[in-house]
Short mmCIF file of C-alpha atoms in Angstrom, two decimals:
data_model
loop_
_atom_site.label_atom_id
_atom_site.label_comp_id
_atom_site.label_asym_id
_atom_site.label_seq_id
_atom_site.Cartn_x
_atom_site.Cartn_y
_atom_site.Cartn_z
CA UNK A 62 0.00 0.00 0.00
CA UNK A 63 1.21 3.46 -0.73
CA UNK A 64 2.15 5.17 2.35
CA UNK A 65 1.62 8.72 4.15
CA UNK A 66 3.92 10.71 6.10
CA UNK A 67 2.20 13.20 8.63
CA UNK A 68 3.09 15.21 11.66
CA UNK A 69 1.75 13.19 14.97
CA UNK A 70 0.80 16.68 16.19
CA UNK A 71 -0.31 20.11 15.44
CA UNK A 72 -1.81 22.84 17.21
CA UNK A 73 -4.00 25.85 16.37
CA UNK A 74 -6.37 28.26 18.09
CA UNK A 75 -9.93 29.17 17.92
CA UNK A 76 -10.50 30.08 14.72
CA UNK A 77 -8.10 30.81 12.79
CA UNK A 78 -6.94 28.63 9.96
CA UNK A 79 -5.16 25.50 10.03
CA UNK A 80 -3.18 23.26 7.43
CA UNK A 81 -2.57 19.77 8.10
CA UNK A 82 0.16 18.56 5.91
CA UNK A 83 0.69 15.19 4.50
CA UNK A 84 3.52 13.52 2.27
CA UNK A 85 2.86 10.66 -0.14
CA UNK A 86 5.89 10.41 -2.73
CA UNK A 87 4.94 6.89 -3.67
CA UNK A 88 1.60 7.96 -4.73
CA UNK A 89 0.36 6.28 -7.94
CA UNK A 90 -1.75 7.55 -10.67
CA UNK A 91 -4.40 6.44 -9.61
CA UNK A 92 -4.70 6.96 -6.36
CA UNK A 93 -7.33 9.20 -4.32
CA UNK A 94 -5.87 11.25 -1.94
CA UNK A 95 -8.95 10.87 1.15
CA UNK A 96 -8.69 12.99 4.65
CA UNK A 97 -10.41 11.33 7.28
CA UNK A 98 -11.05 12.45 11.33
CA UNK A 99 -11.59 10.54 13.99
CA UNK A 100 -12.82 12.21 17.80
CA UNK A 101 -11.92 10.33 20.95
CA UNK A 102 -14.30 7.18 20.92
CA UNK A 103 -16.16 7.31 17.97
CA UNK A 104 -15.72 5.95 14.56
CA UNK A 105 -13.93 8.21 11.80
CA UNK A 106 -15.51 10.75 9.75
CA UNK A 107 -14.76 11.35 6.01
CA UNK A 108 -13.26 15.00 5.37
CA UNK A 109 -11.96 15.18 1.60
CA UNK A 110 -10.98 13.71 -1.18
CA UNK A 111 -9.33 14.42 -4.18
CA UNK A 112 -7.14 13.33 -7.32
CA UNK A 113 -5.47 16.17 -9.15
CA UNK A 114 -7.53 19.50 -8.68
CA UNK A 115 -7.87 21.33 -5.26
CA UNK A 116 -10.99 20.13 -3.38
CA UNK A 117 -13.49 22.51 -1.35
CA UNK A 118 -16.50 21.08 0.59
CA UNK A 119 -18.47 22.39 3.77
CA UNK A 120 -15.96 21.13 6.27
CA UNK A 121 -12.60 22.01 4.61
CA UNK A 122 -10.59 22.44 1.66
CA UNK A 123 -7.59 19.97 0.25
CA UNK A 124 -4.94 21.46 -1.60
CA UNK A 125 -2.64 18.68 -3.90
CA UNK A 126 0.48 19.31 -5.30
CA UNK A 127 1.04 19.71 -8.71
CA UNK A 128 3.39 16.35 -8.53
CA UNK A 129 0.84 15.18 -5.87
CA UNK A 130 3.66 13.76 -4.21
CA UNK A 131 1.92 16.19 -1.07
CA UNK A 132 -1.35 17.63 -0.16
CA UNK A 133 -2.49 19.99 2.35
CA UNK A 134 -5.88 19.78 4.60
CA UNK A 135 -7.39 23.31 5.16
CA UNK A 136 -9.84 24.30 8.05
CA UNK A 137 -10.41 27.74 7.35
CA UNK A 138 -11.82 28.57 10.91
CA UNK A 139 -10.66 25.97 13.10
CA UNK A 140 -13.18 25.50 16.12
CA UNK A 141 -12.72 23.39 19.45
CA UNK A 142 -15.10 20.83 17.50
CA UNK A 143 -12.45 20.28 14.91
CA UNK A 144 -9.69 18.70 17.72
CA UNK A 145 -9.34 15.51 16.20
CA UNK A 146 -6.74 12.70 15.00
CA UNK A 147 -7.02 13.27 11.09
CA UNK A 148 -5.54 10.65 9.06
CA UNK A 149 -4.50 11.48 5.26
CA UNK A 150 -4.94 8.01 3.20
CA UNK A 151 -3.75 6.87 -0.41
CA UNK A 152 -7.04 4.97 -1.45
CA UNK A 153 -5.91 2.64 -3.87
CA UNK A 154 -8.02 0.71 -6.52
CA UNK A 155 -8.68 -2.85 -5.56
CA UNK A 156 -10.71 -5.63 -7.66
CA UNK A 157 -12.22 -8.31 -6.01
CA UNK A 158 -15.25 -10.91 -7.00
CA UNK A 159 -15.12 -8.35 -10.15
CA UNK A 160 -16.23 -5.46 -7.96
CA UNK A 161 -13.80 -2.68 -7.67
CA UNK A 162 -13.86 -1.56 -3.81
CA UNK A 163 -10.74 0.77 -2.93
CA UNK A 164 -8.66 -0.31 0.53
CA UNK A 165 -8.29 2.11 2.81
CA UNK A 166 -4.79 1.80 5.20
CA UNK A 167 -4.95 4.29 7.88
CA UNK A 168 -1.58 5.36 9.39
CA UNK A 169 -1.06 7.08 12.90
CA UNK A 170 -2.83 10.43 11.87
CA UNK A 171 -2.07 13.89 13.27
CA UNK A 172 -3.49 15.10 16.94
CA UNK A 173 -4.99 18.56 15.96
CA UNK A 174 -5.11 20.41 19.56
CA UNK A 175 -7.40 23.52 19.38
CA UNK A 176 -7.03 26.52 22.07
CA UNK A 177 -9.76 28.49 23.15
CA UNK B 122 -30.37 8.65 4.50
CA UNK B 123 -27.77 5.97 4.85
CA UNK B 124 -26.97 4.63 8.11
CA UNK B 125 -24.79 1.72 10.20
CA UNK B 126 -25.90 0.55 13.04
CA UNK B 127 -23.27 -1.73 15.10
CA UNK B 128 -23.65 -3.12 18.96
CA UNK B 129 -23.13 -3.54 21.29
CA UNK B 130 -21.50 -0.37 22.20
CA UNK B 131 -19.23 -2.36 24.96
CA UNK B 132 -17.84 -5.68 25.52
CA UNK B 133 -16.49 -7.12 28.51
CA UNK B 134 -15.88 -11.01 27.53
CA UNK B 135 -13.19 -13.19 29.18
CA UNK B 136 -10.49 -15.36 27.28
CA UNK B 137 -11.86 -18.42 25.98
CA UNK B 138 -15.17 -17.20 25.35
CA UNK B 139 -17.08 -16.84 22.20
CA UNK B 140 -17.66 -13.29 20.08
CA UNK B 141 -20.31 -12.01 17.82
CA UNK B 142 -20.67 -8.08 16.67
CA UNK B 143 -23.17 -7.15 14.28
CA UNK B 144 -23.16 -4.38 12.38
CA UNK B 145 -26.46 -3.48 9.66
CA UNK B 146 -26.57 -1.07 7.25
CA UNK B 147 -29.70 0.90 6.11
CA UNK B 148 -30.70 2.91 3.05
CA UNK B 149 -28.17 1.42 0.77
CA UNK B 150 -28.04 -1.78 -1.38
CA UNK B 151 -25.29 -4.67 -1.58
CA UNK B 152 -22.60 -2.14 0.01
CA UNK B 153 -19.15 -3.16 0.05
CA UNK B 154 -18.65 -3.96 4.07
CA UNK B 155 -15.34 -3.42 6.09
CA UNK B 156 -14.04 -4.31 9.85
CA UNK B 157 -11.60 -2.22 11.27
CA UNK B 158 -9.57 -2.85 14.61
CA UNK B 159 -8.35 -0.24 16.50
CA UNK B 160 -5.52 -1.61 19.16
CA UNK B 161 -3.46 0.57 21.92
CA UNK B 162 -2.52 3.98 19.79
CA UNK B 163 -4.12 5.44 16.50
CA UNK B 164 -3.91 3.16 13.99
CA UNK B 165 -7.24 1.24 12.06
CA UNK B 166 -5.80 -2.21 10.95
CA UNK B 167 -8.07 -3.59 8.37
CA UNK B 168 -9.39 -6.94 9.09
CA UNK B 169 -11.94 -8.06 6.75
CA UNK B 170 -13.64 -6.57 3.62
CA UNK B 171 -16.90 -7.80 1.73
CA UNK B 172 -18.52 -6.68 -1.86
CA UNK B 173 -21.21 -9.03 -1.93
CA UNK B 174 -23.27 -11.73 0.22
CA UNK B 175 -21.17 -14.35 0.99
CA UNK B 176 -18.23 -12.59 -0.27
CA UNK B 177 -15.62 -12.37 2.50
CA UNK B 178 -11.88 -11.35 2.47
CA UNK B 179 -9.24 -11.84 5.62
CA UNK B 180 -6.89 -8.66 5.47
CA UNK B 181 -4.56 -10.29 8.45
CA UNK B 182 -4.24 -13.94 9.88
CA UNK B 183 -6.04 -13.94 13.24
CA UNK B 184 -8.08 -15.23 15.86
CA UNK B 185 -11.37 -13.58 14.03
CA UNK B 186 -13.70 -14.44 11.64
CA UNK B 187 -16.28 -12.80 9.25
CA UNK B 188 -19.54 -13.40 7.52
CA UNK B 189 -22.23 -11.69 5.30
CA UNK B 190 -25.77 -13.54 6.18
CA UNK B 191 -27.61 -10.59 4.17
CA UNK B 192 -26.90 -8.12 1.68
CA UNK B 193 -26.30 -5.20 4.52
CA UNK B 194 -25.34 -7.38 7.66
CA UNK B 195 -22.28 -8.07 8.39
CA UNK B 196 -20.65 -10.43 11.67
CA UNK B 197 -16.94 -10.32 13.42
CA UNK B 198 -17.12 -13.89 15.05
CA UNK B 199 -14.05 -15.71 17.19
CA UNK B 200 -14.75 -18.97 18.75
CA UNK B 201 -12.26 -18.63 21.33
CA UNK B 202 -11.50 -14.96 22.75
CA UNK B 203 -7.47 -13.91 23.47
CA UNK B 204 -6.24 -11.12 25.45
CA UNK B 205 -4.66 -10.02 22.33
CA UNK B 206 -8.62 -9.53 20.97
CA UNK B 207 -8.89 -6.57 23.21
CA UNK B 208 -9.78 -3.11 20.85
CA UNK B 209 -12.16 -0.91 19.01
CA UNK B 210 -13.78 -2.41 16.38
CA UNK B 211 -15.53 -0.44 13.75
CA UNK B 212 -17.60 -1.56 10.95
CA UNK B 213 -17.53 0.78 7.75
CA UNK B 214 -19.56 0.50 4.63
CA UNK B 215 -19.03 2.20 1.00
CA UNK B 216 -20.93 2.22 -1.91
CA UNK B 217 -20.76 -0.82 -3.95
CA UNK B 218 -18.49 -0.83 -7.18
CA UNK B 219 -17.20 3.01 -6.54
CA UNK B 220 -13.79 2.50 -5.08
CA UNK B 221 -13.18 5.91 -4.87
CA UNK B 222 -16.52 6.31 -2.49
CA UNK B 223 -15.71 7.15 1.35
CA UNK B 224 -16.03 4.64 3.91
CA UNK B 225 -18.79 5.38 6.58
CA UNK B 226 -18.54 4.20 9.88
CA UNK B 227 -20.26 3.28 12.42
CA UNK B 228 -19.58 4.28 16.60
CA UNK B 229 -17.46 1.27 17.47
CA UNK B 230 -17.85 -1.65 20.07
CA UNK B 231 -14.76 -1.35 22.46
CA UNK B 232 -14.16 -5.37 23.44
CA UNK B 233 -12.17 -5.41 26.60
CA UNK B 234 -10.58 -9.30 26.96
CA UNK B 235 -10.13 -10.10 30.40
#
């Protein structure tokens, strides 16, 4: 599986922005780059995704690299809601039974702290 | 709306015993299916995957096992509990023949082994 690099932690204040990095140099062609967030006992919550172009949705924005070698999660307000582990993930095609499902390998993430 | 139901929410079983999670989907058809572990730090270690009834696919060599009775229900089963069993699972379902589409998941059961 195609791997991720990310900072284990970050920190940010009440609102203002915050961009999460992530490295993925081995990143194949066609590979989805997929943001992911996951609070303290619950189950994780999809962010972003994207392939090529920059990305904007309700909850954030996801900037790729022109080599997409790196991307770049954007929460233009950050609020205390948003402290989370978010994981950055290299969702890679997959055929099985002739049904095309895409694995999902989630690495150790990065501990977003938010200050009041 | 789409949503996954899994329970219980906690587990307390102790070695030796037997396991069964469920976890049922709504709102969708023939989903692709997923169980996730979560041991001590961050990491989600994929276990088993499913696109279809029957269909069932062992990510790791364990002490677990999986099956798909119905289109959206899927089972995490072990006959005899370890200590090493001890986690969050999470169940997680997609939409069937999209790879690209993001996983959903549902809260969890934490299993504590004792």
């Amino acid at each position: 599986d195609a791997k991720t690099t990310q900072p284990n932690s970050m920190e940010s204040n009440e609102e203002e922005p915050v961009h999460l990095p992530c490295n993925h140099s081995t990143i194949s062609g066609t590979d989805y780059i997929h943001w992911y967030r996951q609070l303290p006992s619950q189950g994780p919550e999809y962010v972003i995704h994207g392939l090529t172009s920059n990305v904007n949705n309700r909850m954030a924005s996801l900037a790729i690299a022109e080599d997409r070698k790196s991307s770049t999660l954007i929460l233009h307000r950050a609020t205390l809601r948003d402290a989370a582990v978010y994981y950055c993930i290299l969702r890679t095609r997959l055929v099985a039974g002739g049904t095309s499902y895409g694995k999902l390998t989630f690495g150790q993430g990065t501990i977003l702290t938010v200050h009041p | 709306s789409q949503t996954i139901h899994q329970w219980p929410a906690t587990l307390v079983q102790p070695v030796g015993s037997p396991l069964s999670l469920e976890c049922t989907v709504e709102g969708t058809s023939n989903p692709n299916l997923y169980w996730y572990r979560q041991a001590a730090g961050r990491g989600l270690q994929l276990l088993f995957y499913s696109v279809g009834i029957g269909q069932i696919s062992s990510e790791v060599p364990q002490n677990l096992s999986a099956s798909r009775p119905q289109d959206r229900q899927f089972i995490l089963s072990s006959k005899k509990l370890l200590l090493s069993d001890s986690g969050f699972y999470l169940c997680a379902w997609s939409v069937h023949r999209a790879y690209n589409s993001p996983l959903h998941f549902g809260n969890g059961t934490r299993l504590t082994v004792t």
